[in-house]
PDB file of C-alpha atoms (C1' of nucleotides) in Angstrom:
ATOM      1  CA  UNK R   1       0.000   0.000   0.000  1.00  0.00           C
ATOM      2  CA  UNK R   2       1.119   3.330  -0.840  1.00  0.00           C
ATOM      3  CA  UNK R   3       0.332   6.888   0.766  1.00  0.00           C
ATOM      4  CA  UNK R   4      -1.493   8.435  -1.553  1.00  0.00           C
ATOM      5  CA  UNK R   5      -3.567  11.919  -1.540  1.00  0.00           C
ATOM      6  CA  UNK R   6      -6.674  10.025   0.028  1.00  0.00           C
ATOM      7  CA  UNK R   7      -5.161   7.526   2.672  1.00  0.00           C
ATOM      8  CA  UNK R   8      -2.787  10.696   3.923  1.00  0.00           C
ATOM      9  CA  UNK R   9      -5.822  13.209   3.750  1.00  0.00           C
ATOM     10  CA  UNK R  10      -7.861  10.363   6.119  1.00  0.00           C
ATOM     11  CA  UNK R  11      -4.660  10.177   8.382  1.00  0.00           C
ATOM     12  CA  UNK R  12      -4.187  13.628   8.987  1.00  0.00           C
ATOM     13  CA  UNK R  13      -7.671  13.822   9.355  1.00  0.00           C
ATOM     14  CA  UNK R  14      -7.815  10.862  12.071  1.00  0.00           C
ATOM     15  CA  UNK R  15      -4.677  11.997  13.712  1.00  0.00           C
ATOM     16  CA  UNK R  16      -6.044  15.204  14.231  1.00  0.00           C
ATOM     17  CA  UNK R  17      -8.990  13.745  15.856  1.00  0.00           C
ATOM     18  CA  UNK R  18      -6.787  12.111  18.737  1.00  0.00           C
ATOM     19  CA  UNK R  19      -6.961   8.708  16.857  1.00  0.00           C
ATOM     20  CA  UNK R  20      -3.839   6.812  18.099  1.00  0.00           C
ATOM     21  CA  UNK R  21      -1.645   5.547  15.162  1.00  0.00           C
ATOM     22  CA  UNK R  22      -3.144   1.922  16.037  1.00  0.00           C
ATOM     23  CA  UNK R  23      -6.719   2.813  15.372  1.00  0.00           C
ATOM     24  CA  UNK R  24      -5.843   4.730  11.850  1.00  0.00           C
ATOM     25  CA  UNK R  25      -3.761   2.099  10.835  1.00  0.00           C
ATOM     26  CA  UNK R  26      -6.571  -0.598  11.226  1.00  0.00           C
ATOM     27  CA  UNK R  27      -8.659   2.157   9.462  1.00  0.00           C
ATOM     28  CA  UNK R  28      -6.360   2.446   6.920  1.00  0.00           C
ATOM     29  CA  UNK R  29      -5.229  -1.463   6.386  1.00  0.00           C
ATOM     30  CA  UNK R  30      -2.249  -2.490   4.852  1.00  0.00           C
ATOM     31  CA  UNK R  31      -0.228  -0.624   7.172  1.00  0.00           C
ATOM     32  CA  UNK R  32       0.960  -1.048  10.690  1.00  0.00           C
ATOM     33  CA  UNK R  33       0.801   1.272  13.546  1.00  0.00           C
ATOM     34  CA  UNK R  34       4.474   1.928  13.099  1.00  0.00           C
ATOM     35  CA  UNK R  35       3.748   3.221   9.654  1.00  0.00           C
ATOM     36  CA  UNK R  36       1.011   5.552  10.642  1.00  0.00           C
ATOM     37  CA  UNK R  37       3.764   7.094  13.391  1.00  0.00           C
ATOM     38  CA  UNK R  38       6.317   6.993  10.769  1.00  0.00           C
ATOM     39  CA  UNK R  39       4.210   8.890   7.917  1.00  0.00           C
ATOM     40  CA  UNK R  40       2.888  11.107  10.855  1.00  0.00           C
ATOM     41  CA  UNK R  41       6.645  12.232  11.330  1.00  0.00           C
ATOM     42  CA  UNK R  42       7.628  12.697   7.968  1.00  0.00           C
ATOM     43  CA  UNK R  43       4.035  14.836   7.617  1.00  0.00           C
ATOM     44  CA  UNK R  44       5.468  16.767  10.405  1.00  0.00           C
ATOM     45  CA  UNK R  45       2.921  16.603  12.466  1.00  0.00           C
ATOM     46  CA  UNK R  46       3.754  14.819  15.122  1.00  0.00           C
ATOM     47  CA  UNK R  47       2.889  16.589  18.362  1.00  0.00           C
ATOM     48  CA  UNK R  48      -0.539  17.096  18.957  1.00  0.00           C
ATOM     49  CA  UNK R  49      -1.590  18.691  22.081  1.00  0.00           C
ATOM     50  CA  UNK R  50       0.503  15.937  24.791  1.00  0.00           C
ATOM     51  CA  UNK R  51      -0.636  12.848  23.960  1.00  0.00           C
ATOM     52  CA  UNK R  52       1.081  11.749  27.295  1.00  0.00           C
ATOM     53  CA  UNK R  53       3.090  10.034  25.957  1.00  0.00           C
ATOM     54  CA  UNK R  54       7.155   9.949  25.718  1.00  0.00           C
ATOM     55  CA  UNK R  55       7.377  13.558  25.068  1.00  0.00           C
ATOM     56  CA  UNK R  56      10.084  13.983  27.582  1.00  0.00           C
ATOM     57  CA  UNK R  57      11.950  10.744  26.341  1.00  0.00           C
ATOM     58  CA  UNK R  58      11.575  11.491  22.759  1.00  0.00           C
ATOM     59  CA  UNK R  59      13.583  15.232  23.687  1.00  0.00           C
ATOM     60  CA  UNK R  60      16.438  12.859  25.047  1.00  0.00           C
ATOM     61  CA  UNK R  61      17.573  10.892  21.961  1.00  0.00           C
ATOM     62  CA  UNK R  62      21.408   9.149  21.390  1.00  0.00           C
ATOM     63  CA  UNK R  63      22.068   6.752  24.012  1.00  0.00           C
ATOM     64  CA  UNK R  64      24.424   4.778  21.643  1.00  0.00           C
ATOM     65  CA  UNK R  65      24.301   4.254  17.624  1.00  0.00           C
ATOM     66  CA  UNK R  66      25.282   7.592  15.522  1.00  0.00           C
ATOM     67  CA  UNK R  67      29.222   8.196  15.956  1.00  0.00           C
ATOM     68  CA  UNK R  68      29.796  11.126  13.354  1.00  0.00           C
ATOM     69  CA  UNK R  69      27.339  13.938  13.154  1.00  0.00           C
ATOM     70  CA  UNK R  70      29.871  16.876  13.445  1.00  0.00           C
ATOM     71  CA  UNK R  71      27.574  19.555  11.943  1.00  0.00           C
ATOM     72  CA  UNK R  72      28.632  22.783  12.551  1.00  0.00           C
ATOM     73  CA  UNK R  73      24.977  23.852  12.826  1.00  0.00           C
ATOM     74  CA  UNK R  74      24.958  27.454  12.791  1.00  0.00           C
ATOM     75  CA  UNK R  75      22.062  29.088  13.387  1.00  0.00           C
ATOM     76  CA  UNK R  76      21.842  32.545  13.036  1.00  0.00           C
ATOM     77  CA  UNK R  77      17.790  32.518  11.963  1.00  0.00           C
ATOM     78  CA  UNK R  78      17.395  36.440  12.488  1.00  0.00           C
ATOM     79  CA  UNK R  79      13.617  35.516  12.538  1.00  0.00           C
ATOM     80  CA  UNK R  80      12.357  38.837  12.405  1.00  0.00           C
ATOM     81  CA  UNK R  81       8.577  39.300  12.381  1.00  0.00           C
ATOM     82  CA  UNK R  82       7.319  42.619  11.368  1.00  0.00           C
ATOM     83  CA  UNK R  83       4.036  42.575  12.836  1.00  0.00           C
ATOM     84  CA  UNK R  84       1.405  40.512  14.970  1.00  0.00           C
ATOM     85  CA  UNK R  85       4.073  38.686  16.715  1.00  0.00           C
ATOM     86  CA  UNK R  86       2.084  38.222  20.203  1.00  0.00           C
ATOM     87  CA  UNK R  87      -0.147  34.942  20.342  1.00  0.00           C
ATOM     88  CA  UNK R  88      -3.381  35.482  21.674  1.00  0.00           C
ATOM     89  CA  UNK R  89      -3.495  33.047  24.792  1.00  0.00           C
ATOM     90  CA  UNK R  90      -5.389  33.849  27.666  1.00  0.00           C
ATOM     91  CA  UNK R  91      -7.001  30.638  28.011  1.00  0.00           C
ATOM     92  CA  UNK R  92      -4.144  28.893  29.323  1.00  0.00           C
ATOM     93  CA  UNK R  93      -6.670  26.612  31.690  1.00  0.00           C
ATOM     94  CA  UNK R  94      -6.643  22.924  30.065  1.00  0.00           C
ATOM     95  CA  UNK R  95      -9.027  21.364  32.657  1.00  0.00           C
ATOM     96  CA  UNK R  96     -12.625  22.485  31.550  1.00  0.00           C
ATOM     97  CA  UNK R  97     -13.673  19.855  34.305  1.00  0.00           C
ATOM     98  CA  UNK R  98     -16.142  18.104  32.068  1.00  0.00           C
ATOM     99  CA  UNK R  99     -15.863  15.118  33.843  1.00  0.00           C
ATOM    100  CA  UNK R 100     -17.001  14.461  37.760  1.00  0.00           C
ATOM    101  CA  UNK R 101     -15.293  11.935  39.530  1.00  0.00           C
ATOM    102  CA  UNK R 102     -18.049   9.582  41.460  1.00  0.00           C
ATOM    103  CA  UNK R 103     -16.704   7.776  44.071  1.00  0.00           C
ATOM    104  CA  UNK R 104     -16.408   3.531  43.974  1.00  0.00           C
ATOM    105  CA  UNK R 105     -18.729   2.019  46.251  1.00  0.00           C
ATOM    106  CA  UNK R 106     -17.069   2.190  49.098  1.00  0.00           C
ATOM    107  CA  UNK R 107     -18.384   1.134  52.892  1.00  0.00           C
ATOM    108  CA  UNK R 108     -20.359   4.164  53.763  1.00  0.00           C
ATOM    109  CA  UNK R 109     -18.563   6.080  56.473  1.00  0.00           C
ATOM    110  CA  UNK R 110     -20.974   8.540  57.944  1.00  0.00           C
ATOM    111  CA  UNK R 111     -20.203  10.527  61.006  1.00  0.00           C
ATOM    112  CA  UNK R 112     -21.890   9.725  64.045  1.00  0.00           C
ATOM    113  CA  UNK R 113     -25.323  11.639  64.645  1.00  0.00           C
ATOM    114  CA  UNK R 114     -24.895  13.648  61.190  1.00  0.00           C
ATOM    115  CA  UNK R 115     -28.048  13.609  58.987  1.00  0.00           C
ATOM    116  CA  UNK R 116     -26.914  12.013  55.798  1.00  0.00           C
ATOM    117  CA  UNK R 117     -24.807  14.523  53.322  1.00  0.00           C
ATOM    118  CA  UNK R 118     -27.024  15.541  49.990  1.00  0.00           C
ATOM    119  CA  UNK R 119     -24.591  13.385  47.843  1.00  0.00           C
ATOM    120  CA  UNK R 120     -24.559  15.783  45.073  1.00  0.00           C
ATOM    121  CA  UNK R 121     -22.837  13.651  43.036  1.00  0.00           C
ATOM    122  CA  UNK R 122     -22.571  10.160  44.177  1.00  0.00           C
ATOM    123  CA  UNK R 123     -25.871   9.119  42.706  1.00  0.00           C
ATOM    124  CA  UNK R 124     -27.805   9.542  39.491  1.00  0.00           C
ATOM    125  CA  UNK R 125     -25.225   7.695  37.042  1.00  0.00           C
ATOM    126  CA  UNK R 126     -26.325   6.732  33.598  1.00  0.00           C
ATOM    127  CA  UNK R 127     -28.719   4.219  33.071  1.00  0.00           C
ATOM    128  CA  UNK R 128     -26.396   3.304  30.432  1.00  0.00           C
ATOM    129  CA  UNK R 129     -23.522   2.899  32.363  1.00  0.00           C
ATOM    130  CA  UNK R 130     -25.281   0.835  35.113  1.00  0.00           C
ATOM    131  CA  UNK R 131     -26.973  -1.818  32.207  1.00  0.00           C
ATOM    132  CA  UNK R 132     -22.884  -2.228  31.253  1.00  0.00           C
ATOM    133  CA  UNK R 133     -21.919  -2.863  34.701  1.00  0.00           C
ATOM    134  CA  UNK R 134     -24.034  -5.051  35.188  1.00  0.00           C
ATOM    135  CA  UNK R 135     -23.624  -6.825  31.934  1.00  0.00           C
ATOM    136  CA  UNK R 136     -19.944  -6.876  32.896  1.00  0.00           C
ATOM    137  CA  UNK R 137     -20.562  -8.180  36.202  1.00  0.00           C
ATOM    138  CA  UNK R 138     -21.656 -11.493  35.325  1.00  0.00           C
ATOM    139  CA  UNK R 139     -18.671 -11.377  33.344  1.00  0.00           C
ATOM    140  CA  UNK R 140     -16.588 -10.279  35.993  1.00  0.00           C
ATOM    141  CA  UNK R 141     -13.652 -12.794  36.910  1.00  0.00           C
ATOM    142  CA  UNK R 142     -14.560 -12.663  40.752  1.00  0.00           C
ATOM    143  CA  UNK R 143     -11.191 -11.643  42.048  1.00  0.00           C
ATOM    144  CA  UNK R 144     -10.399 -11.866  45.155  1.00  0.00           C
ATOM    145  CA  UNK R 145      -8.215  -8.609  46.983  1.00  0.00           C
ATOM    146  CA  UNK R 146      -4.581 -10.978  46.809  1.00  0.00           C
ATOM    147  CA  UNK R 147      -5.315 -11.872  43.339  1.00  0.00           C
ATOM    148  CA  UNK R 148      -5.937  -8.429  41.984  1.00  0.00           C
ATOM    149  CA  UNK R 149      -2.620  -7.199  39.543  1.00  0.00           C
ATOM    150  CA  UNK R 150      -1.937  -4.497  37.878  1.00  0.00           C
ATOM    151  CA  UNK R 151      -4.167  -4.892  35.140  1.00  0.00           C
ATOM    152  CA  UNK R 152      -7.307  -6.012  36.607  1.00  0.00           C
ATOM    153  CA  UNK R 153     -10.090  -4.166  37.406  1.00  0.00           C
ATOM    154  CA  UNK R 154     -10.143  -2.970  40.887  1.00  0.00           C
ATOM    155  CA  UNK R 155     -13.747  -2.631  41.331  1.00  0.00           C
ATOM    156  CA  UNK R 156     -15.064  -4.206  44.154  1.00  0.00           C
ATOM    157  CA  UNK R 157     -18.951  -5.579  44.188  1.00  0.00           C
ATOM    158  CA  UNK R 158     -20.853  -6.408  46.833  1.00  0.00           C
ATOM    159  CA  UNK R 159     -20.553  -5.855  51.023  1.00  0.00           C
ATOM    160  CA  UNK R 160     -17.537  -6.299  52.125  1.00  0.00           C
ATOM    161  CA  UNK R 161     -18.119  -7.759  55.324  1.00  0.00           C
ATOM    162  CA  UNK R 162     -19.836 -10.657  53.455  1.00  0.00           C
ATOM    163  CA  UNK R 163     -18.698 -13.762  51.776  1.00  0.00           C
ATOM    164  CA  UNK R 164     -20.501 -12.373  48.498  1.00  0.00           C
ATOM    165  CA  UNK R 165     -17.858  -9.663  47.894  1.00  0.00           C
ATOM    166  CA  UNK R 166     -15.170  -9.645  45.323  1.00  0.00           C
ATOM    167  CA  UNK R 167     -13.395  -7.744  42.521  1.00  0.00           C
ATOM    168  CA  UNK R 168     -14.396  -7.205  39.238  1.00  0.00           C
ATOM    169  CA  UNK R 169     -11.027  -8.611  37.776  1.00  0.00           C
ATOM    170  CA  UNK R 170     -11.485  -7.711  34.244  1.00  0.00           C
ATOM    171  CA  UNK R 171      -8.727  -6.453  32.241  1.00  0.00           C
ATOM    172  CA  UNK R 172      -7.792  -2.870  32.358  1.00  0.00           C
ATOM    173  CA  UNK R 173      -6.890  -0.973  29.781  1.00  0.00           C
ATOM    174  CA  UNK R 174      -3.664   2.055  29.384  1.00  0.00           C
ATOM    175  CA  UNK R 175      -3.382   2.450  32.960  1.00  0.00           C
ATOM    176  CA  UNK R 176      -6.855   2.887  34.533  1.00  0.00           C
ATOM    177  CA  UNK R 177      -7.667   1.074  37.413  1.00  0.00           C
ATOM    178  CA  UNK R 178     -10.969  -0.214  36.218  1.00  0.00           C
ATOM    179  CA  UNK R 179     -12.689  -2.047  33.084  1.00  0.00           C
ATOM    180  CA  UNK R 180     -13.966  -0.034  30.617  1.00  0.00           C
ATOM    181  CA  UNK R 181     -17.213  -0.301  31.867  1.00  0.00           C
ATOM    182  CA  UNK R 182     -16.372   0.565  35.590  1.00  0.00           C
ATOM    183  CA  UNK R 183     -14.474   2.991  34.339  1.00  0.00           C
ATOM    184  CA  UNK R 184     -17.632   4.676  32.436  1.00  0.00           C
ATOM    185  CA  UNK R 185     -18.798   4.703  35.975  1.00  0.00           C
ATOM    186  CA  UNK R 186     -16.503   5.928  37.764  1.00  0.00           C
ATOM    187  CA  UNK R 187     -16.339   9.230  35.695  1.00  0.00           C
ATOM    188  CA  UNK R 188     -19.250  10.456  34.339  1.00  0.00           C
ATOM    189  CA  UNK R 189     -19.497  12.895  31.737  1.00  0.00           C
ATOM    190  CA  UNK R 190     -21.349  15.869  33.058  1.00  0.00           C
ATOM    191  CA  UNK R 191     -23.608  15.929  30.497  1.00  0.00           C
ATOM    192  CA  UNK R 192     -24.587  12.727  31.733  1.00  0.00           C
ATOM    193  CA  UNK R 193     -26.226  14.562  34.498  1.00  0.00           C
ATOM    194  CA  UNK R 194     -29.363  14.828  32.678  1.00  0.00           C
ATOM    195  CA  UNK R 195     -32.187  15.833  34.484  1.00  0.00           C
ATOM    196  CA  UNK R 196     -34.352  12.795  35.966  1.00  0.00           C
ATOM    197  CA  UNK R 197     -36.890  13.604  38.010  1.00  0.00           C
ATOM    198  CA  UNK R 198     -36.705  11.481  40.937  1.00  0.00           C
TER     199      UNK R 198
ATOM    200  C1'  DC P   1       0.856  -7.828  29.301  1.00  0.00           C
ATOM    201  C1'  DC P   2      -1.774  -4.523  27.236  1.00  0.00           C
ATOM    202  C1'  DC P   3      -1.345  -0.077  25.159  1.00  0.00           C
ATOM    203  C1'  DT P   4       0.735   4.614  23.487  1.00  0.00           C
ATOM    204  C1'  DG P   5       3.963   7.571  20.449  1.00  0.00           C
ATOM    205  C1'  DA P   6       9.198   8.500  19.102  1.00  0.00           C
ATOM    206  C1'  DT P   7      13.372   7.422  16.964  1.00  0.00           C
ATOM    207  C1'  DT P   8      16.658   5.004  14.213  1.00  0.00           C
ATOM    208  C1'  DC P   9      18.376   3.278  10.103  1.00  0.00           C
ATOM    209  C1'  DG P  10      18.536  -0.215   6.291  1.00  0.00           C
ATOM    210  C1'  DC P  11      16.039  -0.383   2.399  1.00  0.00           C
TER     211       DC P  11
ATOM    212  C1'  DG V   1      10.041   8.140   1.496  1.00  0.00           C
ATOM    213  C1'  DC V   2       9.080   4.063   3.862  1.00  0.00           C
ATOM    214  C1'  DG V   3       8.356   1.251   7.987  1.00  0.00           C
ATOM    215  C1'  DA V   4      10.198  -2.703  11.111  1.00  0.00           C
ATOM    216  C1'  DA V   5      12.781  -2.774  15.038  1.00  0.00           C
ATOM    217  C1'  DT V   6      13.547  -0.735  18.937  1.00  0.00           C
ATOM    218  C1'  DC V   7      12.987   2.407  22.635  1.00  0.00           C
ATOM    219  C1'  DA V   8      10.452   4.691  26.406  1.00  0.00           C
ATOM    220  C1'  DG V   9       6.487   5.587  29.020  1.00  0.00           C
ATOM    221  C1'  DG V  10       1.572   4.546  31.013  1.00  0.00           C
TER     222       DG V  10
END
DNA sequence: CCCTGATTCGC
DNA sequence: GCGAATCAGG
């Protein structure tokens, strides 16, 4: 397979979505992930907005390999702009907070004599969200607190203090703690926060 | 172990 | 220019 105007025009256009090379190479076909980085390079677009990735490691290359590179690399570059030099940036805040965290069941620890707290939050998750959990749950591997690893889903089901309490166990994926599904539970969107009436 | 992107270098 | 191999991080 070759790059041509089409499959490049579709990878920029993925790439710039946030698509990871993976993704628009199995979009794509015929080409591996390693491709999609490579063309992505060569395109010269590369960084998008910290994909938190290896941006600090990829800064720090030549730990062996490349003797001779004795370029004198001079670089004078009187980059003089005449005009309009200052980028607009006030919004330097990243974190529009469009996601609330929700607490994982935990045992409910409620102060002594206090009337219970609102819970602003801790409630009204997406029907959606609740149907996949418990889809997933009767999936769920059953894992026991020793047998949890790094890449099974921490979420715990049922009372503790029972016999009829375990972890979810699923795999994780990139790092989260949870499943995918727990995870779509554990942060809601806040636009899932759709009016119900109750 | 799964994933991610980055870099190198023979082709 | 291409991309597999390798690296580095989550």
């Amino acid at each position: 397979m070759s790059w041509t105007d089409e499959r490049v025009e579709l990878l920029k256009k993925m790439w710039g979505e946030g698509q990871s090379a993976s993704q628009i190479a199995k979009e794509l076909g015929g080409v591996t992930r390693n491709a999609v980085i490579g063309k992505v390079h060569r395109l010269g677009l590369s960084n998008r907005a910290g994909t938190g990735t290896t941006a600090a490691a990829a800064a720090k290359p030549e730990p062996k390999a490349k003797p001779a590179a004795p370029k004198v690399e001079a670089k004078p570059k009187a980059e003089a702009k005449p005009k309009a030099e200052a980028k607009p940036k006030p919004q330097e805040e990243p974190e529009p907070e469009t996601r609330v965290a929700v607490m994982p069941p935990r045992a409910k620890i409620i102060p002594a004599g206090q009337p219970l707290p609102p819970q602003p939050s801790a409630n009204e998750i997406s029907p959606e969200a609740l149907a996949k959990v418990s889809e997933i749950e009767k999936k769920a591997k059953r894992l026991s607190l020793m047998e949890l690893t790094e890449r099974t889903c921490k979420w715990p089901v049922g009372d503790p203090a029972t016999d009829d309490f375990w972890f979810c166990g699923l795999p994780v994926q990139a790092g989260k703690p949870y499943c995918e599904a727990h995870v779509g539970v554990a942060f809601q969107p806040m636009s899932s926060r759709r009016d119900r009436r109750r």
